[in-house]
Amino acid sequence: MSKTDNPISKVVSTHRPDLEQEYVPLYKHFHAHPELSHQEKETAAKIAEHLSQKCPDVELHTGIGGHGLAGVLKNGNGATVLLRADIDGLPVEEKSGLEWASKKRMVDLEGVEKPTMHACGHDVHMTSLLAAASLLYNSRDTWSGTLIFCFQPAEEKGQGAQAMVDDGLYDKVPIPDVVLGGHVMPMRAGTLGTKRGLMASSADSLKVTLHGKGGHASQPHRLVDPVVMAASTVMRLQTIVSREVDPADTAVVTCACIIAGDAENVVADNAILKLDLRALNAETRSKVLSSVKRIVNAESMASGAVQDPTFETTRNFPLTINDDEVTQRLEESFGEHFGTDDNSYTSSAAKLGGSEDFGILATAIGKPSSFWTYGGTDPKLWDKVAEEGRPGDVPINHSALFAPVIMPTLQVAVDAYAVAALTWLLEEMMGL
Ligand SMILES: [Zn+2]
Ligand SMILES: [Zn+2]
């Protein structure tokens, strides 16, 4: 079947709103007005306003788990599909030099003023989900079922998806049969990829406090030195990956931050370690976590700590596992709609570099999910660095220079949401 006569592509191309006219300006607005995690108030209000304007029959639920919102479009019998976009920005100072660059600063939840930027491309996600919602709303006589447009806050903290679930998301909206989402990445704009199975590692962040006894640096015999305790703990933690994890498997145990003391002649009471742990499967994840606790406790005891160490989980992201069957259906639809040459769709996308909390929206209700990636890098820049043999030399997510080229990135993002939803909802596809 060629690109034009496939039924999904026909619906998408005849109902896609005018992206240049309507959605490029909306994207620029979101890009220039980013908000930090848990503080996405104006962003959520803008999404709600746009969604109720373009899709008047959508039942809107706002303020879910903070500034999360979900729109439900009921359109007859059939499957229920949830499409997810995340909406938070990052404390990064934009250096893209673009006309629509963010100059915004925001006081974060700790009361510290931070530069703020959509450095992870969540502005692409929400703009494209709004455009896809309009497309699917306008084409609702061609499909049957229920759509949920889910705009999730606080992804960067790994807390938004869980917060929405805990705040009763699935009491407010119907339980979806499938949960779908995507992310813009430093890949050639115009490309899109899916992957079966593991899509992103888990990530657990811990803040550990080691309790010593401070005092004059000249009198170590009267003290319990938390710096030595921290140093030996950090060294011993290195043995988890090298000595306890199967060499055929892999994991990361990084101590990214140590805080202890202030002056040369004063030993502090406590030392704080901030740890970042990653794993590729649930068994290794729990093994690494328990090994960290065992070592921290033992080193604390070996040093004569005045009390047991304290552990605080500061972030945690689950493993992102793409369901095989769901992903296989996407492979077929995406392949037909986008084509499968080198610069279009691939079913062998790379795993994400970081982690995601998207999967919680599905695992919380025991439903399957799939998460795809698409390129945002200007094709000219991409081809140039590839030709010069430095393919890693493009701005990546969370960089002050990460600014996806708007087209064709936005169109791929919109089409991917719409094609994916129609894979479950288009009447002509039912019973296939
Ligand atoms: Zn990010
Ligand atoms: Zn992101």
CSV table of C-alpha atoms and ligand atoms in Angstrom, one decimal:
chain,number,residue,atom,x,y,z
A,1,MET,CA,0.0,0.0,0.0
A,2,SER,CA,1.4,3.4,-0.9
A,3,LYS,CA,1.6,6.3,1.4
A,4,THR,CA,-1.4,8.1,0.0
A,5,ASP,CA,-4.0,5.3,-0.2
A,6,ASN,CA,-3.4,4.0,3.3
A,7,PRO,CA,-6.6,4.9,5.3
A,8,ILE,CA,-4.8,6.3,8.3
A,9,SER,CA,-2.6,8.6,6.2
A,10,LYS,CA,-5.7,9.8,4.3
A,11,VAL,CA,-7.4,10.9,7.5
A,12,VAL,CA,-4.2,12.5,8.9
A,13,SER,CA,-3.4,14.5,5.7
A,14,THR,CA,-6.9,15.7,5.2
A,15,HIS,CA,-7.6,16.7,8.8
A,16,ARG,CA,-4.2,18.0,9.9
A,17,PRO,CA,-4.6,21.7,11.1
A,18,ASP,CA,-2.5,24.4,9.5
A,19,LEU,CA,0.6,23.9,11.6
A,20,GLU,CA,2.5,26.9,10.2
A,21,GLN,CA,-0.4,29.3,10.8
A,22,GLU,CA,-1.7,28.0,14.1
A,23,TYR,CA,0.8,25.8,15.8
A,24,VAL,CA,4.2,27.3,15.0
A,25,PRO,CA,3.2,30.5,16.9
A,26,LEU,CA,1.8,28.4,19.8
A,27,TYR,CA,5.1,26.5,19.9
A,28,LYS,CA,7.0,29.7,20.1
A,29,HIS,CA,4.8,31.0,22.8
A,30,PHE,CA,5.4,27.8,24.9
A,31,HIS,CA,9.1,28.0,24.2
A,32,ALA,CA,9.4,31.6,25.3
A,33,HIS,CA,7.3,30.9,28.5
A,34,PRO,CA,8.7,27.8,30.1
A,35,GLU,CA,7.8,26.9,33.7
A,36,LEU,CA,9.7,24.7,36.2
A,37,SER,CA,8.4,21.3,37.4
A,38,HIS,CA,5.4,21.5,39.8
A,39,GLN,CA,5.0,25.2,38.8
A,40,GLU,CA,3.4,24.8,35.3
A,41,LYS,CA,0.4,26.9,36.1
A,42,GLU,CA,0.3,29.3,33.1
A,43,THR,CA,1.3,26.4,30.8
A,44,ALA,CA,-1.6,24.3,32.0
A,45,ALA,CA,-4.0,27.2,31.7
A,46,LYS,CA,-3.0,27.8,28.1
A,47,ILE,CA,-3.3,24.2,27.2
A,48,ALA,CA,-6.8,24.0,28.8
A,49,GLU,CA,-7.9,27.2,27.0
A,50,HIS,CA,-6.6,25.9,23.6
A,51,LEU,CA,-8.1,22.4,24.0
A,52,SER,CA,-11.5,23.7,25.0
A,53,GLN,CA,-11.5,26.2,22.1
A,54,LYS,CA,-10.5,23.6,19.4
A,55,CYS,CA,-12.2,20.6,20.8
A,56,PRO,CA,-15.4,21.9,22.5
A,57,ASP,CA,-16.8,18.4,23.2
A,58,VAL,CA,-13.7,17.3,25.1
A,59,GLU,CA,-14.4,16.8,28.8
A,60,LEU,CA,-11.6,18.6,30.6
A,61,HIS,CA,-10.1,17.6,34.0
A,62,THR,CA,-7.6,20.1,35.4
A,63,GLY,CA,-5.4,20.3,38.5
A,64,ILE,CA,-4.6,16.6,38.6
A,65,GLY,CA,-1.5,15.9,40.6
A,66,GLY,CA,-0.5,19.5,40.6
A,67,HIS,CA,-0.9,21.2,37.2
A,68,GLY,CA,-1.7,18.0,35.3
A,69,LEU,CA,-4.7,17.9,33.0
A,70,ALA,CA,-6.6,15.4,30.9
A,71,GLY,CA,-9.1,15.8,28.1
A,72,VAL,CA,-11.5,13.0,27.3
A,73,LEU,CA,-13.1,12.7,23.9
A,74,LYS,CA,-15.8,10.0,23.9
A,75,ASN,CA,-16.7,9.1,20.4
A,76,GLY,CA,-18.7,5.8,20.3
A,77,ASN,CA,-17.7,2.2,21.0
A,78,GLY,CA,-14.2,0.9,20.6
A,79,ALA,CA,-10.8,1.1,22.2
A,80,THR,CA,-9.6,3.7,24.7
A,81,VAL,CA,-6.3,5.3,23.9
A,82,LEU,CA,-4.3,7.7,26.1
A,83,LEU,CA,-1.8,10.0,24.5
A,84,ARG,CA,0.7,11.7,26.8
A,85,ALA,CA,2.8,14.8,26.6
A,86,ASP,CA,4.9,16.3,29.4
A,87,ILE,CA,4.8,20.0,30.0
A,88,ASP,CA,7.6,21.1,32.4
A,89,GLY,CA,10.8,23.2,31.6
A,90,LEU,CA,14.2,23.1,33.2
A,91,PRO,CA,16.4,25.4,35.3
A,92,VAL,CA,18.7,26.1,32.3
A,93,GLU,CA,19.6,29.5,30.8
A,94,GLU,CA,18.9,29.5,27.1
A,95,LYS,CA,21.7,30.3,24.8
A,96,SER,CA,20.1,29.5,21.4
A,97,GLY,CA,20.0,33.1,20.3
A,98,LEU,CA,16.7,32.5,18.7
A,99,GLU,CA,14.1,35.2,18.4
A,100,TRP,CA,11.7,33.2,20.5
A,101,ALA,CA,14.3,32.1,23.1
A,102,SER,CA,13.3,32.1,26.7
A,103,LYS,CA,14.5,35.0,28.9
A,104,LYS,CA,12.3,33.7,31.7
A,105,ARG,CA,13.5,33.4,35.3
A,106,MET,CA,11.4,31.7,38.0
A,107,VAL,CA,11.6,31.3,41.8
A,108,ASP,CA,11.7,27.6,42.3
A,109,LEU,CA,10.0,25.7,45.2
A,110,GLU,CA,13.1,26.2,47.4
A,111,GLY,CA,12.8,29.9,46.9
A,112,VAL,CA,15.8,30.3,44.6
A,113,GLU,CA,15.5,32.2,41.4
A,114,LYS,CA,16.5,30.1,38.4
A,115,PRO,CA,16.8,30.8,34.6
A,116,THR,CA,14.1,28.6,33.0
A,117,MET,CA,14.1,27.0,29.6
A,118,HIS,CA,12.3,24.3,27.6
A,119,ALA,CA,15.6,22.5,27.2
A,120,CYS,CA,14.1,19.0,26.9
A,121,GLY,CA,11.6,19.9,24.2
A,122,HIS,CA,8.5,19.4,26.2
A,123,ASP,CA,7.2,22.4,24.4
A,124,VAL,CA,7.2,20.3,21.2
A,125,HIS,CA,5.4,17.6,23.0
A,126,MET,CA,2.5,19.7,24.2
A,127,THR,CA,2.1,21.7,21.0
A,128,SER,CA,2.0,18.6,18.9
A,129,LEU,CA,-0.5,16.9,21.2
A,130,LEU,CA,-2.7,19.9,21.0
A,131,ALA,CA,-2.5,19.9,17.2
A,132,ALA,CA,-3.1,16.1,17.2
A,133,ALA,CA,-6.1,16.6,19.4
A,134,SER,CA,-7.5,19.1,16.9
A,135,LEU,CA,-6.8,16.7,14.0
A,136,LEU,CA,-8.5,13.8,15.8
A,137,TYR,CA,-11.4,16.0,16.8
A,138,ASN,CA,-12.0,17.2,13.3
A,139,SER,CA,-11.8,13.7,11.9
A,140,ARG,CA,-14.1,12.1,14.6
A,141,ASP,CA,-16.6,10.9,12.0
A,142,THR,CA,-13.9,8.5,10.7
A,143,TRP,CA,-13.1,6.7,13.9
A,144,SER,CA,-14.8,5.3,17.0
A,145,GLY,CA,-13.7,4.9,20.6
A,146,THR,CA,-12.3,7.1,23.3
A,147,LEU,CA,-9.3,9.4,23.4
A,148,ILE,CA,-7.6,10.8,26.4
A,149,PHE,CA,-5.2,13.7,25.9
A,150,CYS,CA,-3.0,13.6,29.0
A,151,PHE,CA,-0.7,16.6,29.8
A,152,GLN,CA,1.6,15.6,32.6
A,153,PRO,CA,3.6,18.0,34.8
A,154,ALA,CA,6.9,17.4,36.6
A,155,GLU,CA,8.5,14.8,34.4
A,156,GLU,CA,11.9,16.2,35.0
A,157,LYS,CA,11.6,15.3,38.7
A,158,GLY,CA,10.2,11.9,38.0
A,159,GLN,CA,7.1,12.8,40.0
A,160,GLY,CA,4.4,14.0,37.7
A,161,ALA,CA,3.0,10.7,36.4
A,162,GLN,CA,2.8,9.2,39.9
A,163,ALA,CA,1.3,12.4,41.2
A,164,MET,CA,-1.5,12.3,38.6
A,165,VAL,CA,-2.2,8.6,39.3
A,166,ASP,CA,-2.2,9.2,43.1
A,167,ASP,CA,-4.5,12.2,42.6
A,168,GLY,CA,-7.1,9.9,41.0
A,169,LEU,CA,-6.4,10.3,37.3
A,170,TYR,CA,-8.1,7.0,36.6
A,171,ASP,CA,-11.1,7.9,38.7
A,172,LYS,CA,-11.7,10.9,36.5
A,173,VAL,CA,-10.9,9.4,33.0
A,174,PRO,CA,-11.7,6.0,31.7
A,175,ILE,CA,-9.0,3.3,32.0
A,176,PRO,CA,-7.1,3.2,28.6
A,177,ASP,CA,-6.4,0.0,26.7
A,178,VAL,CA,-3.1,1.4,25.7
A,179,VAL,CA,-0.8,4.3,26.8
A,180,LEU,CA,1.3,6.1,24.1
A,181,GLY,CA,3.8,8.9,24.0
A,182,GLY,CA,7.0,10.2,22.4
A,183,HIS,CA,10.0,12.4,22.9
A,184,VAL,CA,12.0,14.8,20.7
A,185,MET,CA,15.7,13.8,20.5
A,186,PRO,CA,18.9,15.0,19.0
A,187,MET,CA,18.3,13.0,15.8
A,188,ARG,CA,17.8,14.2,12.2
A,189,ALA,CA,14.5,16.1,12.1
A,190,GLY,CA,12.0,14.1,10.0
A,191,THR,CA,13.0,10.8,11.5
A,192,LEU,CA,10.9,8.7,13.9
A,193,GLY,CA,11.8,5.5,15.7
A,194,THR,CA,10.2,2.8,17.9
A,195,LYS,CA,11.8,0.0,19.8
A,196,ARG,CA,10.4,-3.1,21.4
A,197,GLY,CA,11.3,-4.0,25.0
A,198,LEU,CA,13.6,-1.8,27.1
A,199,MET,CA,13.3,1.8,26.1
A,200,ALA,CA,14.9,3.6,29.1
A,201,SER,CA,16.8,2.6,32.3
A,202,SER,CA,15.4,3.1,35.7
A,203,ALA,CA,16.9,5.9,37.8
A,204,ASP,CA,16.9,6.3,41.5
A,205,SER,CA,18.4,9.3,43.2
A,206,LEU,CA,19.3,9.2,46.9
A,207,LYS,CA,20.4,11.8,49.4
A,208,VAL,CA,22.4,10.0,52.1
A,209,THR,CA,23.4,11.8,55.3
A,210,LEU,CA,26.4,10.3,57.3
A,211,HIS,CA,26.4,11.4,60.9
A,212,GLY,CA,29.7,12.1,62.5
A,213,LYS,CA,30.8,14.4,65.3
A,214,GLY,CA,32.5,17.6,64.4
A,215,GLY,CA,35.0,19.8,66.2
A,216,HIS,CA,38.5,21.2,66.1
A,217,ALA,CA,40.5,19.8,63.2
A,218,SER,CA,43.6,19.5,65.4
A,219,GLN,CA,41.9,16.9,67.7
A,220,PRO,CA,40.7,14.0,65.6
A,221,HIS,CA,40.7,11.7,68.6
A,222,ARG,CA,37.7,13.7,70.0
A,223,LEU,CA,35.7,13.5,66.7
A,224,VAL,CA,34.0,11.2,64.3
A,225,ASP,CA,35.2,12.5,61.0
A,226,PRO,CA,32.3,12.5,58.4
A,227,VAL,CA,34.7,13.4,55.6
A,228,VAL,CA,36.7,10.2,56.0
A,229,MET,CA,33.5,8.2,56.4
A,230,ALA,CA,32.2,9.7,53.2
A,231,ALA,CA,35.4,9.1,51.3
A,232,SER,CA,35.6,5.5,52.2
A,233,THR,CA,31.9,5.0,51.5
A,234,VAL,CA,32.2,6.5,48.0
A,235,MET,CA,35.2,4.2,47.2
A,236,ARG,CA,33.4,1.1,48.4
A,237,LEU,CA,30.3,2.0,46.4
A,238,GLN,CA,32.4,1.6,43.3
A,239,THR,CA,32.6,-2.1,43.9
A,240,ILE,CA,28.8,-2.6,43.4
A,241,VAL,CA,29.0,-2.4,39.6
A,242,SER,CA,32.5,-3.9,39.3
A,243,ARG,CA,32.1,-6.8,41.8
A,244,GLU,CA,28.3,-7.4,42.4
A,245,VAL,CA,26.6,-6.8,39.0
A,246,ASP,CA,26.8,-9.6,36.4
A,247,PRO,CA,29.3,-8.4,33.7
A,248,ALA,CA,26.7,-9.4,31.1
A,249,ASP,CA,24.3,-6.9,32.7
A,250,THR,CA,25.1,-3.3,33.5
A,251,ALA,CA,24.2,-0.6,36.0
A,252,VAL,CA,25.4,2.8,37.1
A,253,VAL,CA,26.3,3.9,40.7
A,254,THR,CA,27.5,7.5,40.7
A,255,CYS,CA,28.1,9.7,43.6
A,256,ALA,CA,27.5,13.0,41.9
A,257,CYS,CA,27.8,15.3,44.9
A,258,ILE,CA,29.5,15.4,48.3
A,259,ILE,CA,28.9,18.1,50.8
A,260,ALA,CA,30.8,18.3,54.1
A,261,GLY,CA,32.4,21.1,56.0
A,262,ASP,CA,33.4,24.6,55.2
A,263,ALA,CA,36.7,25.5,56.8
A,264,GLU,CA,40.2,23.9,57.0
A,265,ASN,CA,40.2,23.8,60.7
A,266,VAL,CA,36.7,22.7,61.5
A,267,VAL,CA,35.4,19.2,61.0
A,268,ALA,CA,31.7,19.2,60.3
A,269,ASP,CA,29.1,17.0,62.0
A,270,ASN,CA,27.6,15.5,58.9
A,271,ALA,CA,28.5,14.6,55.3
A,272,ILE,CA,25.9,14.4,52.5
A,273,LEU,CA,26.2,12.2,49.5
A,274,LYS,CA,24.0,12.5,46.5
A,275,LEU,CA,23.8,9.3,44.5
A,276,ASP,CA,22.5,8.5,41.0
A,277,LEU,CA,21.6,4.8,40.4
A,278,ARG,CA,20.6,3.3,37.0
A,279,ALA,CA,19.6,-0.2,36.0
A,280,LEU,CA,18.3,-2.0,33.0
A,281,ASN,CA,16.1,-4.6,34.8
A,282,ALA,CA,14.1,-4.8,38.0
A,283,GLU,CA,16.3,-7.4,39.7
A,284,THR,CA,19.5,-5.5,39.2
A,285,ARG,CA,17.7,-2.3,40.3
A,286,SER,CA,16.7,-3.8,43.6
A,287,LYS,CA,20.1,-5.5,44.1
A,288,VAL,CA,21.9,-2.2,43.5
A,289,LEU,CA,19.7,-0.3,45.9
A,290,SER,CA,20.1,-2.9,48.6
A,291,SER,CA,23.9,-3.0,48.1
A,292,VAL,CA,24.1,0.8,48.4
A,293,LYS,CA,22.2,0.6,51.7
A,294,ARG,CA,24.3,-2.3,53.0
A,295,ILE,CA,27.6,-0.5,52.2
A,296,VAL,CA,26.5,2.9,53.5
A,297,ASN,CA,25.3,1.3,56.8
A,298,ALA,CA,28.5,-0.8,57.2
A,299,GLU,CA,30.9,2.1,56.5
A,300,SER,CA,28.9,4.2,58.9
A,301,MET,CA,29.3,1.5,61.6
A,302,ALA,CA,33.0,1.0,60.8
A,303,SER,CA,33.6,4.7,61.3
A,304,GLY,CA,31.8,4.8,64.6
A,305,ALA,CA,29.0,7.1,63.4
A,306,VAL,CA,27.0,8.7,66.2
A,307,GLN,CA,23.7,7.5,64.6
A,308,ASP,CA,22.6,5.3,61.6
A,309,PRO,CA,22.8,7.1,58.2
A,310,THR,CA,19.6,8.6,56.8
A,311,PHE,CA,18.4,7.9,53.3
A,312,GLU,CA,16.1,10.1,51.4
A,313,THR,CA,14.8,9.2,47.9
A,314,THR,CA,14.9,12.5,45.9
A,315,ARG,CA,13.8,11.2,42.4
A,316,ASN,CA,12.8,7.8,41.0
A,317,PHE,CA,12.0,6.8,37.5
A,318,PRO,CA,10.8,3.3,36.6
A,319,LEU,CA,12.1,1.2,33.8
A,320,THR,CA,10.4,2.1,30.5
A,321,ILE,CA,9.4,-1.1,28.8
A,322,ASN,CA,7.7,-0.9,25.4
A,323,ASP,CA,5.1,-3.7,25.0
A,324,ASP,CA,6.0,-6.0,22.0
A,325,GLU,CA,2.5,-6.3,20.6
A,326,VAL,CA,1.6,-2.6,20.9
A,327,THR,CA,4.9,-1.6,19.4
A,328,GLN,CA,4.4,-4.1,16.5
A,329,ARG,CA,1.2,-2.4,15.6
A,330,LEU,CA,2.9,1.0,15.7
A,331,GLU,CA,5.7,-0.4,13.5
A,332,GLU,CA,3.1,-1.3,10.8
A,333,SER,CA,1.3,2.0,10.9
A,334,PHE,CA,4.3,4.2,11.2
A,335,GLY,CA,6.1,2.3,8.4
A,336,GLU,CA,3.2,2.9,6.1
A,337,HIS,CA,2.6,6.5,7.0
A,338,PHE,CA,6.2,7.7,7.2
A,339,GLY,CA,8.0,5.3,4.9
A,340,THR,CA,11.1,3.3,6.0
A,341,ASP,CA,14.0,4.9,4.2
A,342,ASP,CA,17.1,6.1,6.2
A,343,ASN,CA,15.6,9.5,6.9
A,344,SER,CA,12.1,8.5,7.9
A,345,TYR,CA,10.9,5.7,10.2
A,346,THR,CA,12.9,3.0,11.9
A,347,SER,CA,11.8,0.1,14.1
A,348,SER,CA,15.2,0.0,15.7
A,349,ALA,CA,15.4,3.2,17.6
A,350,ALA,CA,18.1,3.7,20.2
A,351,LYS,CA,17.2,3.5,23.9
A,352,LEU,CA,16.8,6.9,25.6
A,353,GLY,CA,19.9,8.2,27.2
A,354,GLY,CA,18.1,9.3,30.4
A,355,SER,CA,15.0,8.0,32.1
A,356,GLU,CA,11.3,8.6,31.9
A,357,ASP,CA,8.2,8.4,34.2
A,358,PHE,CA,5.8,7.9,31.3
A,359,GLY,CA,5.5,4.1,32.0
A,360,ILE,CA,3.8,4.8,35.4
A,361,LEU,CA,0.7,5.9,33.5
A,362,ALA,CA,0.4,2.4,32.2
A,363,THR,CA,1.9,0.1,34.9
A,364,ALA,CA,-0.3,1.8,37.5
A,365,ILE,CA,-3.3,0.2,35.8
A,366,GLY,CA,-1.6,-2.9,34.4
A,367,LYS,CA,-1.9,-1.8,30.8
A,368,PRO,CA,0.6,-1.9,27.9
A,369,SER,CA,2.4,1.2,26.6
A,370,SER,CA,4.9,2.3,24.0
A,371,PHE,CA,7.2,5.3,23.8
A,372,TRP,CA,8.7,6.5,20.6
A,373,THR,CA,11.4,9.1,19.7
A,374,TYR,CA,11.7,11.6,16.9
A,375,GLY,CA,14.4,13.9,15.6
A,376,GLY,CA,14.6,17.7,16.2
A,377,THR,CA,18.0,18.5,14.8
A,378,ASP,CA,18.1,20.6,11.7
A,379,PRO,CA,18.8,18.1,8.8
A,380,LYS,CA,21.5,20.4,7.3
A,381,LEU,CA,23.4,20.5,10.6
A,382,TRP,CA,22.9,16.8,11.1
A,383,ASP,CA,24.2,15.9,7.6
A,384,LYS,CA,27.2,18.3,8.0
A,385,VAL,CA,28.4,16.9,11.3
A,386,ALA,CA,27.8,13.4,10.0
A,387,GLU,CA,29.9,14.2,6.9
A,388,GLU,CA,32.7,15.7,9.1
A,389,GLY,CA,32.7,12.5,11.3
A,390,ARG,CA,31.6,14.2,14.5
A,391,PRO,CA,28.0,13.0,14.8
A,392,GLY,CA,27.9,13.7,18.5
A,393,ASP,CA,28.4,17.4,17.9
A,394,VAL,CA,24.8,18.5,18.0
A,395,PRO,CA,23.0,20.1,21.0
A,396,ILE,CA,21.4,17.5,23.1
A,397,ASN,CA,18.4,17.6,25.5
A,398,HIS,CA,19.0,19.7,28.7
A,399,SER,CA,21.7,21.7,26.8
A,400,ALA,CA,21.3,25.6,26.8
A,401,LEU,CA,21.5,25.2,23.0
A,402,PHE,CA,18.8,22.6,22.6
A,403,ALA,CA,16.3,24.2,20.2
A,404,PRO,CA,14.6,21.8,17.8
A,405,VAL,CA,14.1,23.0,14.2
A,406,ILE,CA,10.3,23.6,14.2
A,407,MET,CA,9.6,22.0,10.9
A,408,PRO,CA,9.5,19.2,10.0
A,409,THR,CA,9.8,18.2,13.7
A,410,LEU,CA,6.4,19.4,14.7
A,411,GLN,CA,4.6,17.7,11.8
A,412,VAL,CA,6.3,14.4,12.6
A,413,ALA,CA,5.3,14.8,16.2
A,414,VAL,CA,1.7,15.6,15.4
A,415,ASP,CA,1.4,12.8,12.8
A,416,ALA,CA,3.0,10.2,15.2
A,417,TYR,CA,0.3,10.9,17.9
A,418,ALA,CA,-2.5,10.9,15.3
A,419,VAL,CA,-1.3,7.8,13.4
A,420,ALA,CA,-0.7,5.9,16.7
A,421,ALA,CA,-4.2,6.8,18.0
A,422,LEU,CA,-5.9,5.9,14.7
A,423,THR,CA,-4.1,2.5,14.7
A,424,TRP,CA,-6.5,1.6,17.5
A,425,LEU,CA,-9.5,3.7,16.6
A,426,LEU,CA,-10.0,4.0,12.8
A,427,GLU,CA,-13.1,2.2,11.8
A,428,GLU,CA,-11.6,0.8,8.7
A,429,MET,CA,-8.8,-0.6,10.8
A,430,MET,CA,-11.1,-2.4,13.2
A,431,GLY,CA,-11.2,-6.1,12.7
A,432,LEU,CA,-8.0,-6.2,10.7
B,1,ZN,ZN,14.5,16.0,30.3
B,2,ZN,ZN,12.1,15.2,28.5
